[in-house]
XYZ file of C-alpha atoms in Angstrom:
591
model
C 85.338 -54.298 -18.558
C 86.536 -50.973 -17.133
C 89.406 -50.659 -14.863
C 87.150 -48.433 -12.035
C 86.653 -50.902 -8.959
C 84.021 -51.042 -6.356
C 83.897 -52.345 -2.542
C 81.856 -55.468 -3.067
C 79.756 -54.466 0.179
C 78.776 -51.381 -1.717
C 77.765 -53.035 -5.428
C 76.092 -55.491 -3.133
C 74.025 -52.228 -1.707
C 73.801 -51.208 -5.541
C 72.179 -54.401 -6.009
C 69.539 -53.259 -3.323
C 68.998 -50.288 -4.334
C 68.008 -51.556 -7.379
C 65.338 -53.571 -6.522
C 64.124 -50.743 -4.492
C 65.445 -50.692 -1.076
C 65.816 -48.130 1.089
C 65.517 -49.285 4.177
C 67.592 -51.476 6.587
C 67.044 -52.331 10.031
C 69.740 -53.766 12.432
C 72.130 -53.449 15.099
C 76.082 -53.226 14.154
C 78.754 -55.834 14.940
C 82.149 -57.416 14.242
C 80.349 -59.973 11.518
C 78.777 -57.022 9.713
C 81.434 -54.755 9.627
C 82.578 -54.084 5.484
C 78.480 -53.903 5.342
C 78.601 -51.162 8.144
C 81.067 -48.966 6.075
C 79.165 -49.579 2.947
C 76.132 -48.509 4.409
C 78.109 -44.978 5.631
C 78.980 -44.363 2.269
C 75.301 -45.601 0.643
C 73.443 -42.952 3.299
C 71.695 -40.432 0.441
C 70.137 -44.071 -0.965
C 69.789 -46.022 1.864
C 68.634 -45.627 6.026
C 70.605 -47.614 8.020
C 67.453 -48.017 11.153
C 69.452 -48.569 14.435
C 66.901 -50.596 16.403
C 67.871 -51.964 20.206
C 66.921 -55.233 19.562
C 67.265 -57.248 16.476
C 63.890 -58.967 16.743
C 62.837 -55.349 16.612
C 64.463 -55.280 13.406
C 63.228 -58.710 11.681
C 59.521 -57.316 13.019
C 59.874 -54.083 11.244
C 61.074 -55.378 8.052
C 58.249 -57.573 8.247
C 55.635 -55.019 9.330
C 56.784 -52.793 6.180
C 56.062 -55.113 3.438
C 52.855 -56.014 5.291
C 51.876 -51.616 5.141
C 53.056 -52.232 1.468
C 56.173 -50.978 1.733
C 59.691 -51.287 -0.185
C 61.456 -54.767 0.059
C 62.460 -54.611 3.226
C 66.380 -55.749 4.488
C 66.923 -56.411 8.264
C 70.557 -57.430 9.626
C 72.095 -59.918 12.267
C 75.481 -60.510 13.408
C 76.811 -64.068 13.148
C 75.561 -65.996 15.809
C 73.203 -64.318 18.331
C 72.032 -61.739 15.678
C 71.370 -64.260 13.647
C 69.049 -65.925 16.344
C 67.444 -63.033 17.571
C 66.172 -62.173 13.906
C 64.255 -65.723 14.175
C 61.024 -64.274 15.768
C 60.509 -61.373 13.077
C 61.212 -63.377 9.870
C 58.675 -66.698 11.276
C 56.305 -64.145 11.339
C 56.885 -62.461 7.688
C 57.278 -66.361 6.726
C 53.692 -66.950 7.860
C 52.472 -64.012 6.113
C 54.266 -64.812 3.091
C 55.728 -60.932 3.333
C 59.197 -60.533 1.134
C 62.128 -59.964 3.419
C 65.613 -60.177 2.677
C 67.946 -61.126 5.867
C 71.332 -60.676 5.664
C 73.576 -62.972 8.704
C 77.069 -62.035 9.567
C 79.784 -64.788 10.160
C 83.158 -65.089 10.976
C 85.920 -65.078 8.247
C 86.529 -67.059 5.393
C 89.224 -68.647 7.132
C 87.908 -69.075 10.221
C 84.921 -70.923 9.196
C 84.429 -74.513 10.589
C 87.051 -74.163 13.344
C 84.425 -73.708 15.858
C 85.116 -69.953 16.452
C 83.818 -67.496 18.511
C 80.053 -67.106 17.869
C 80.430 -69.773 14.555
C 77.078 -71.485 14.313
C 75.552 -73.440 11.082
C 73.123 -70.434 10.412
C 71.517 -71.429 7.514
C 70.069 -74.908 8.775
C 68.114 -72.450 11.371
C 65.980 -71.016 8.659
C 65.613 -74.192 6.626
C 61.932 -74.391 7.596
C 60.486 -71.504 6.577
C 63.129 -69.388 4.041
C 62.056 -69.426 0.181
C 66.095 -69.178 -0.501
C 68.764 -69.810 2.043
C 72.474 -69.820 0.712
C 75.979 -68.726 2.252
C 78.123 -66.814 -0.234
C 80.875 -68.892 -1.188
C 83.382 -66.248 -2.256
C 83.397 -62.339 -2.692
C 82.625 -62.162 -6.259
C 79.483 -63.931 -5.641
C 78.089 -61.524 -2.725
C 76.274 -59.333 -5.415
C 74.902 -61.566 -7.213
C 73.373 -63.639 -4.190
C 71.778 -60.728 -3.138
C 70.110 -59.713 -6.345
C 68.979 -63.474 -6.216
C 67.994 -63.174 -2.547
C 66.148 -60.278 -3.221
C 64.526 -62.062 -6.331
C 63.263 -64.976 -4.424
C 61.410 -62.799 -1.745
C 59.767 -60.729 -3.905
C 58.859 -63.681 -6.636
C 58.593 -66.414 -3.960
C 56.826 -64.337 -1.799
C 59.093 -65.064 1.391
C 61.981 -64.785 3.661
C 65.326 -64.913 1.398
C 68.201 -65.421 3.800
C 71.809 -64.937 2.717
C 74.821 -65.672 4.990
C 78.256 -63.325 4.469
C 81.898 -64.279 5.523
C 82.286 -60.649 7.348
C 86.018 -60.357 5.207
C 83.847 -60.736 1.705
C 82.566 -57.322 1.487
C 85.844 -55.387 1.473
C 87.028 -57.107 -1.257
C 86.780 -54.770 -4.355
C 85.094 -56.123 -7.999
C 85.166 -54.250 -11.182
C 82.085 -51.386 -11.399
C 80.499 -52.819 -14.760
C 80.577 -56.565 -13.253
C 77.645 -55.999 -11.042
C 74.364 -55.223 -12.042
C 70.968 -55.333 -10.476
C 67.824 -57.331 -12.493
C 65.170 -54.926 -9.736
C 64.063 -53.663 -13.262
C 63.253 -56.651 -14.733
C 60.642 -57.216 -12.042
C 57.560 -57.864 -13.769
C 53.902 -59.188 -12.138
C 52.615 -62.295 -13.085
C 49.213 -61.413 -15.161
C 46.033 -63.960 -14.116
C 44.107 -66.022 -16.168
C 40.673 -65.792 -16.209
C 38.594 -67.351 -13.857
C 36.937 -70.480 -15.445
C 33.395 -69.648 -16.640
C 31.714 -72.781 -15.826
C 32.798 -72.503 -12.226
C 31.306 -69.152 -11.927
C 28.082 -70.233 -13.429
C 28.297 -73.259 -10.836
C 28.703 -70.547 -8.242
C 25.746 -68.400 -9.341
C 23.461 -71.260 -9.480
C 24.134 -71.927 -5.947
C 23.794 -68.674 -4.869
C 20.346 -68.153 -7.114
C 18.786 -70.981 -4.698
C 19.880 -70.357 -1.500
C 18.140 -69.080 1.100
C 20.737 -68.213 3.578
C 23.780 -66.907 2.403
C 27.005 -64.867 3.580
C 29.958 -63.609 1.714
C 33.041 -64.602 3.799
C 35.218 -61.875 2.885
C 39.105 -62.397 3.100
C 42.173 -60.211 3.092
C 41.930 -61.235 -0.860
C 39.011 -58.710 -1.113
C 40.874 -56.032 0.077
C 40.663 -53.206 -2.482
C 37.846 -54.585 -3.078
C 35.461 -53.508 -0.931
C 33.067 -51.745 -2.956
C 32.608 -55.061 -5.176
C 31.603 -57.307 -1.932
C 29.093 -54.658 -0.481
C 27.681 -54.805 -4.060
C 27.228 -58.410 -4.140
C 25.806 -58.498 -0.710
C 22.827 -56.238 -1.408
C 22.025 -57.926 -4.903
C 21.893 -61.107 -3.278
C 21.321 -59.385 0.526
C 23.747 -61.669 1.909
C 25.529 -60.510 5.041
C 29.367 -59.852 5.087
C 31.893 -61.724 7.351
C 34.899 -60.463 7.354
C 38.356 -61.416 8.859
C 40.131 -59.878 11.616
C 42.895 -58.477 9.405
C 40.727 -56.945 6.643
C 38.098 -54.591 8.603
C 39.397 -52.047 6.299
C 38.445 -53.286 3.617
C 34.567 -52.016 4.392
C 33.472 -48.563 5.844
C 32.406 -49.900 9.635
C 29.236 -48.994 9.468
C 28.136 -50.630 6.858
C 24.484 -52.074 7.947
C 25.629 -55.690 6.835
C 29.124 -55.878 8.251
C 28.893 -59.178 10.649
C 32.440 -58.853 11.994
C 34.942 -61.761 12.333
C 33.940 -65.110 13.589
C 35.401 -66.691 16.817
C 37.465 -64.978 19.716
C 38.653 -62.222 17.658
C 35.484 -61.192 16.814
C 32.014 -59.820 16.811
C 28.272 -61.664 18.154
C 26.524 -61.490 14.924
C 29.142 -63.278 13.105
C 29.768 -65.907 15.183
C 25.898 -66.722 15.381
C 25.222 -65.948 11.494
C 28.043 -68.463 10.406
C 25.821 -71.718 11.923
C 22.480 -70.279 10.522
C 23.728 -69.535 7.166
C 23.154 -72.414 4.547
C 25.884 -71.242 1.935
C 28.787 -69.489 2.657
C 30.607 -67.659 -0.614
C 34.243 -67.361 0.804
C 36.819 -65.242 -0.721
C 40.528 -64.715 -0.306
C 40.527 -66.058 3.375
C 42.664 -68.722 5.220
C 40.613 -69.009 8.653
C 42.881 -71.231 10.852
C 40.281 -72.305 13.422
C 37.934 -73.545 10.949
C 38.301 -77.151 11.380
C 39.274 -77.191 15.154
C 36.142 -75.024 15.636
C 33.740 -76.707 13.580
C 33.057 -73.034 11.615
C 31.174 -74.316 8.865
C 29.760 -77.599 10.580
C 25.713 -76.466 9.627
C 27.222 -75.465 5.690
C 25.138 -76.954 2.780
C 27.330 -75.357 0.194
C 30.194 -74.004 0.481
C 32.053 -71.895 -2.737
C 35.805 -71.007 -2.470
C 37.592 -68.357 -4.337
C 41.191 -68.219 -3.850
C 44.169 -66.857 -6.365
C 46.080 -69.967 -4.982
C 45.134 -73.341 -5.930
C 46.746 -74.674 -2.887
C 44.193 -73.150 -0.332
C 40.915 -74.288 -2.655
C 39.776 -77.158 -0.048
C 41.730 -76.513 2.627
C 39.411 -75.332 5.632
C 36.530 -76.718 3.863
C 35.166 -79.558 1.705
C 34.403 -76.723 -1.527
C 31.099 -77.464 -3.572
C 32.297 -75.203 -6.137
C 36.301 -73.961 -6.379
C 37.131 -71.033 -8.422
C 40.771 -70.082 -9.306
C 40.778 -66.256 -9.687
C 41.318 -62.957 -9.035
C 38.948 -61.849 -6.084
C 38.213 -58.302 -7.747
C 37.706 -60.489 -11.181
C 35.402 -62.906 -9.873
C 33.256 -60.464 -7.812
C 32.641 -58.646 -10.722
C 31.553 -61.604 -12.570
C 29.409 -62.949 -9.832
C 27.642 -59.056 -9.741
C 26.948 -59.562 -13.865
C 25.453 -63.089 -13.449
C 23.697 -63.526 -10.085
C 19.579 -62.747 -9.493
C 18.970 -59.522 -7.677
C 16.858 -60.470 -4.406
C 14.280 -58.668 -2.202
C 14.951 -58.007 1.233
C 13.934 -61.209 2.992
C 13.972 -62.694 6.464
C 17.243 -63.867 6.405
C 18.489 -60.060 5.800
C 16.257 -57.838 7.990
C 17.046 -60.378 11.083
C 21.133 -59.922 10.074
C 20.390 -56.243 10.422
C 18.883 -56.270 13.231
C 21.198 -58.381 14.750
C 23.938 -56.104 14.133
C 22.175 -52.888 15.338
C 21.748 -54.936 18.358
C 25.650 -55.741 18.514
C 26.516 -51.766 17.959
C 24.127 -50.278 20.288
C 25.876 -52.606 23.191
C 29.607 -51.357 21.732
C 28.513 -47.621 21.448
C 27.084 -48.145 25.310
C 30.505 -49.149 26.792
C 31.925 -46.730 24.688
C 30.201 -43.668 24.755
C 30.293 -44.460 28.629
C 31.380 -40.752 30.752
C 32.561 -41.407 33.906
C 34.163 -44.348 35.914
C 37.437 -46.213 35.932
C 38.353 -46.724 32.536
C 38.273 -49.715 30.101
C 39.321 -50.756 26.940
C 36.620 -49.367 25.227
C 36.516 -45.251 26.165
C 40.211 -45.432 24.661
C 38.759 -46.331 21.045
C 36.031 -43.737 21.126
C 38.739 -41.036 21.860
C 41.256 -42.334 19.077
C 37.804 -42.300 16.979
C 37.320 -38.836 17.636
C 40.455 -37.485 17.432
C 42.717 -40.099 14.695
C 43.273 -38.613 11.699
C 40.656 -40.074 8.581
C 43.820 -41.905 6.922
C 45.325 -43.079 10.364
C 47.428 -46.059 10.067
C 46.971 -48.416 13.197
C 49.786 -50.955 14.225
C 47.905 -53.620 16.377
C 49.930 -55.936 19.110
C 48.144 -59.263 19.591
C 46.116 -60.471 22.373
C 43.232 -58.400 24.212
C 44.138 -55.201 21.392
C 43.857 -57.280 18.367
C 40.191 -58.295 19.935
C 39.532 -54.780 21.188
C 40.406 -52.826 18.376
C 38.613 -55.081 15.462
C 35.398 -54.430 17.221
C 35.978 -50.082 18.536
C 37.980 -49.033 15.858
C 35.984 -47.177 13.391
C 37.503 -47.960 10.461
C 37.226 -47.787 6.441
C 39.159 -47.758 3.620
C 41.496 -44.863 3.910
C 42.915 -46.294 7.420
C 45.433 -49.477 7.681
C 45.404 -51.803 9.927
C 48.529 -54.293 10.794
C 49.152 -57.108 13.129
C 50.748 -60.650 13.249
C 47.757 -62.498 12.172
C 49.376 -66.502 11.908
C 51.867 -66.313 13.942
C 50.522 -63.780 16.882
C 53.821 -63.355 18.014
C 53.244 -60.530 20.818
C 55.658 -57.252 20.633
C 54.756 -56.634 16.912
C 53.031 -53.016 16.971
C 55.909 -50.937 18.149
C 58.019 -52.694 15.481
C 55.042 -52.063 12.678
C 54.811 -48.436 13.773
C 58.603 -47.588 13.060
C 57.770 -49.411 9.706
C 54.602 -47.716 9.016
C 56.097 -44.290 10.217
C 59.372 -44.587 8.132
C 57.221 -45.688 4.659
C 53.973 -43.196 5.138
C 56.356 -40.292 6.561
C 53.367 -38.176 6.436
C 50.182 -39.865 7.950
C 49.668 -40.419 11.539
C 50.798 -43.874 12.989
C 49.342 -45.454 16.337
C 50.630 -48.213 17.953
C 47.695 -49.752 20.112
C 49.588 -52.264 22.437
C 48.754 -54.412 25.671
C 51.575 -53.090 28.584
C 52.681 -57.441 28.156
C 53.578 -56.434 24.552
C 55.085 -53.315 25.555
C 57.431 -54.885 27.963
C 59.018 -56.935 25.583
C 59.308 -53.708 22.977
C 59.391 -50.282 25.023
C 63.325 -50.119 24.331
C 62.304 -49.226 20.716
C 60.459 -46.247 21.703
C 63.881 -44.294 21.647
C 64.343 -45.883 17.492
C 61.154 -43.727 16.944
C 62.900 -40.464 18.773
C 66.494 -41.103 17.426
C 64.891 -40.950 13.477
C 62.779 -38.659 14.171
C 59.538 -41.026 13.129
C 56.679 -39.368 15.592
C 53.920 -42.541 16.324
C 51.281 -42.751 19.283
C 51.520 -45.469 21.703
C 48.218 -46.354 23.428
C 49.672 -49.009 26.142
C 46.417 -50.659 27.281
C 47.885 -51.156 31.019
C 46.357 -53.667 33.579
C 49.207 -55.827 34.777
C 48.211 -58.898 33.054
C 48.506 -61.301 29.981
C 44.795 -60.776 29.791
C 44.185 -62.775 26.338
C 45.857 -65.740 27.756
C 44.313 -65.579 31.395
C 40.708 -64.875 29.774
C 41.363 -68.466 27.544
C 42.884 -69.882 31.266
C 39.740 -69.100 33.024
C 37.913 -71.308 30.422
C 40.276 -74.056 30.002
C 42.651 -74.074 33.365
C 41.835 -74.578 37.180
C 44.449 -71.994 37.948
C 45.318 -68.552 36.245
C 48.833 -68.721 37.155
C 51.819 -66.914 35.758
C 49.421 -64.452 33.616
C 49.968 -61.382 36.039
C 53.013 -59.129 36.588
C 53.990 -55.760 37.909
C 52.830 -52.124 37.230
C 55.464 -50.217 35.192
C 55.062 -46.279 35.057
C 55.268 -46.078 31.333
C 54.859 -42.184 30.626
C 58.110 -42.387 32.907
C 59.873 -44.333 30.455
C 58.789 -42.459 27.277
C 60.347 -39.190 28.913
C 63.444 -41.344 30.019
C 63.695 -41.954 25.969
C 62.580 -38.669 24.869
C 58.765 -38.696 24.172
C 56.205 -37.441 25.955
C 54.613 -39.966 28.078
C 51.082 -39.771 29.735
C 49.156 -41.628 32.384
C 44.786 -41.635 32.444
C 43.322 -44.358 34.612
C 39.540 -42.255 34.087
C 36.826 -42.018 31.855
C 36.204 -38.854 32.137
C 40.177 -37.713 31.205
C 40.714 -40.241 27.969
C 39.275 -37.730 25.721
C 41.365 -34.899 27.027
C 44.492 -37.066 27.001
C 44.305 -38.391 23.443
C 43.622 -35.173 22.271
C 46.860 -33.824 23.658
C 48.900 -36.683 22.588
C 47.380 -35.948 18.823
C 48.527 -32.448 19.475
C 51.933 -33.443 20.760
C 52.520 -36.079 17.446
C 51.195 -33.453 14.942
C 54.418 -31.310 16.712
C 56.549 -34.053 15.929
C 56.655 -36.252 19.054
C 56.325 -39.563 19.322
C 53.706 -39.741 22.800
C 53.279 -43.200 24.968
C 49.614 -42.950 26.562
C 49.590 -45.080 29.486
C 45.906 -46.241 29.651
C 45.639 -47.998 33.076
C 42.833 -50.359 31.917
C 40.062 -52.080 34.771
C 40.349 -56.217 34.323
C 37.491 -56.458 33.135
C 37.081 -59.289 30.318
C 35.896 -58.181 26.573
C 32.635 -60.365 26.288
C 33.600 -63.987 24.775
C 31.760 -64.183 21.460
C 32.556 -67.182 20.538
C 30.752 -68.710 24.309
C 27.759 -66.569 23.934
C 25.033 -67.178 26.884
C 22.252 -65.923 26.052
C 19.526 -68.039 24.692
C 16.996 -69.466 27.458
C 16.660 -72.210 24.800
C 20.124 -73.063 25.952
C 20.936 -71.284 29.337
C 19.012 -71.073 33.268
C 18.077 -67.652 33.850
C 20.647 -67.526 36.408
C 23.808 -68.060 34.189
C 22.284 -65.901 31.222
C 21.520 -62.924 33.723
C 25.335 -63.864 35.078
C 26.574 -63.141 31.695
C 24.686 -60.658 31.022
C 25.601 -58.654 34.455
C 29.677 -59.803 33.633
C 30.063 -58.017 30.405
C 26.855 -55.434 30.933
C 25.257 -57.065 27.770
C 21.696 -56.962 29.708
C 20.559 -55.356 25.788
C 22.085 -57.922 23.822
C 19.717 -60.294 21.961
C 20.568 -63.779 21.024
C 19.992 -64.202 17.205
C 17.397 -67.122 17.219
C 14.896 -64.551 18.571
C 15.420 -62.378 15.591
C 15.419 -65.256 13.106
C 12.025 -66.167 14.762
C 10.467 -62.427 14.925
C 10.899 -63.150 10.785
C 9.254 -66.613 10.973
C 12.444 -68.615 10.349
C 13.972 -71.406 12.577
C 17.252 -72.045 13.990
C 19.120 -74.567 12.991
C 21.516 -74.716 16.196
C 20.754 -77.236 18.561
């Protein structure tokens, strides 16, 4: 042991920066304060990311390991930093992201006296942290955090670690501390098990009707799925979080099934007799009755505990998605184009000619969908997208046109709202170099606008496109079909170019078709300078169409309530998919 000591705040930052950290969100206080100071000194290793809110901060850490990231490390002073932190680390909980959270709290020797902002912290993330401990003395601070930080990563969760503020300017010995960040290895996968893949290929060989169910386990991937689906010409469902996954116009993409979604998938899903689903939790399955027409159903997941969870599984394969596919490409029969296929293809030509006519739309007041096509034409190839939930989420999974090179971000389980200004300081701060657009409903944005002066102060340029139309418009679209009153979804118009220049950016207003394309070229212009730009998009009310309520079919509809529909959501084009299945000579099986 040498004699040279250390603050233990800073070892416990050596500990960090060991297992790759450089980034730390948070807002200073009394309970954090030996952590404050070591973070001064630590600046050339670690940013300290000053947000105004520490839900902001929780979000962001989240968001980062979700863009793939650095373990992220987000901050709370003892007591209402600590709560405030909740919303952000529920949501990394949900998405099983790694995220270490650090709590203030009063001294050693204050503890348990009921002292100004005391609370039991660590009972408060009981429920959803992977490893939850208060340091018991300042030796032990380093080492809890190299455990902490061990946990998230291994555990694949939020590791929460409580600190006596007086603990981290006691000093330790240099050669006492040490961080195990490099004896991080990855877990290497078995093989899938050969008989279930042969089980899997013989169900595929003699079915008739089949889709691959694509999940965010497929991502990186994508080139493997496509393959399979034109061997076997089944159709590709995808989920609303893993559209990147596939170039978008691939002549098979079905979209996402239920509100977040697209028409052909949601009408494919109860034709299809076999569904092949792959790395994908879909939450609404059994409330929704998704696979209620399935005759087989064939799971691959890299965790045994989601094989049978949505659905009763005919054949259950524990493995690698990229392994499997592969596997499943070698073994399955090639098929011929069929009926099944052509009327899928049709059906989705159908589907984009009706998105590329609201989009491609020149004049009027403007909607939703005139924003995408100018991000489309003017977002960089490798743009990264940070997506608020709600109305966006829906929006932008359907005009987005995405592939590969782009990301795409949101808060998928959880939907907690306020998430894409958070995610674009994240993406912004790990991809320093690619553009970042935050695409968020003006609800969202009111609960996150302070933050647009994080993205200024640290010089981390994004786009905001605030959809604007005074409303919670996800919620009062699902109140119009389950509530006799829409109450409480509307609230006032904000000028929110005025509050970007308040904070520094450059903020823009366009309520018209024919000005969107001008607009988002300037903002591009404006970011590429080094701005960040808040595009205030001031939306009509009009409601996206409700995929998952089509009304369409006269086999199911008057011709009133179909031409209603049809007039609503200017879908007078759109086909219903039992006249295409027909056209080939097949039935439908809905009833």
């Amino acid at each position: 042991m040498t004699e040279r000591k250390v603050k233990i705040s800073e070892a416990a930052l050596d500990v960090l920066i060991g297992w790759g950290v450089d980034t730390i969100y948070g807002i200073p206080s009394g309970t954090l304060s030996s952590l404050m100071d070591a973070l001064d000194a630590k600046q050339d290793n670690i940013q300290f990311i000053q947000v105004r809110h520490e839900e902001t901060g929780a979000l962001a850490a989240s968001m980062q390991g979700k863009f793939g990231g650095s373990l992220a490390v987000c901050i709370g002073s003892g007591g209402p930093g600590a709560t405030h932190l909740i919303n952000g680390l529920y949501d990394a909980s949900m998405d099983r992201i790694p995220v270490v959270a650090i709590l203030g709290a009063r001294p050693e020797t204050e503890l348990n006296l009921d002292a100004f902002q005391e609370l039991n912290q660590n009972p408060m993330y009981e429920n959803i942290a992977v490893y939850n401990k208060r340091v018991a003395y300042p030796e032990q601070l380093p080492k809890l955090v190299d455990e902490a930080a061990r946990h998230a990563i291994a555990d694949r969760g939020v590791a929460v670690l409580e600190v006596p503020s007086d603990f981290g300017f006691e000093e330790i010995a240099a050669d006492a501390v040490y961080s195990s960040g490099s004896s991080r290895r990855q877990l290497r996968l078995a093989d899938a098990n050969e008989a279930d893949i042969d089980a899997a290929v013989a169900l595929l060989n003699q079915s008739r009707r089949s889709v691959i169910y694509a999940g965010i386990g497929t991502m990186g991937h994508g080139d493997k799925v496509v393959a399979l689906s034109q061997k076997i010409k089944a159709p590709v469902i995808t989920t609303g979080k893993n559209f990147e996954t596939f170039e978008w116009d691939y002549e098979a993409l079905l979209g996402s099934t239920y509100r977040v979604g697209w028409k052909p998938a949601n009408e494919a899903i109860l034709e299809t007799d076999t569904v092949l689903f792959i790395g994908s939790n879909f939450p609404f399955a059994e409330v929704q009755g998704t696979f209620k027409n399935v005759k087989h159903f064939i799971q691959v997941d890299i965790d045994p505990a989601m094989l049978g969870k949505r659905h009763k599984a005919d054949v259950a394969i524990l493995g690698d998605a990229g392994q499997v596919l592969t596997r499943l490409i070698e073994k399955v029969d090639a098929r011929e184009a069929d009926g099944w296929w052509r009327a899928n293809l049709a059906n989705v030509k159908n589907w984009r000619e009706f998105m590329n006519k609201l989009e491609q739309k020149e004049s009027g007041p403007l909607q939703f969908y005139q924003v995408y096509h100018a991000i489309n034409n003017h977002a960089d190839e490798d743009a990264i997208y940070s997506i608020d939930v709600g109305n966006s989420t829906q929006t932008s999974v359907r005009h987005l046109h995405m592939t590969p090179k782009n990301m795409w971000r949101t808060s998928p389980l959880f939907a907690t709202m306020g998430i894409a200004l958070p995610g674009g300081i994240a993406a912004k701060r790990t991809y320093p170099d690619r553009q970042v657009w935050n695409l968020i409903g003006d609800g969202a944005f009111n609960m996150s606008y302070p933050d647009v002066a994080t993205n200024v102060q640290y010089n981390l340029p994004v786009i905001n496109i605030v959809f604007s139309n005074t409303e919670y418009a996800f919620i009062k679209n699902k109140y119009e079909d389950t509530n006799e009153t829409l109450f409480g979804t509307d609230f006032m118009d904000v000028d929110y170019a005025m509050v970007a220049e308040a904070q520094g950016a450059v903020g823009y207003t366009v309520d018209r078709i024919e000005d969107i394309d001008g607009v988002i070229k300037q903002a591009v212009a404006d970011n590429k300078k080094g701005r960040t730009v808040v595009v205030n998009c001031r939306i009509t009310k009009e409601r996206p169409i409700p995929v998952e309520t089509l009304k369409l079919d006269p086999k199911f509809y008057s011709e009133e309530e179909i031409q209603a529909y049809q007039e609503r959501y200017e879908a007078e084009d759109l086909v219903p998919f039992r006249l295409f299945l027909e056209a080939e000579g097949l039935g439908s099986k809905v009833e």
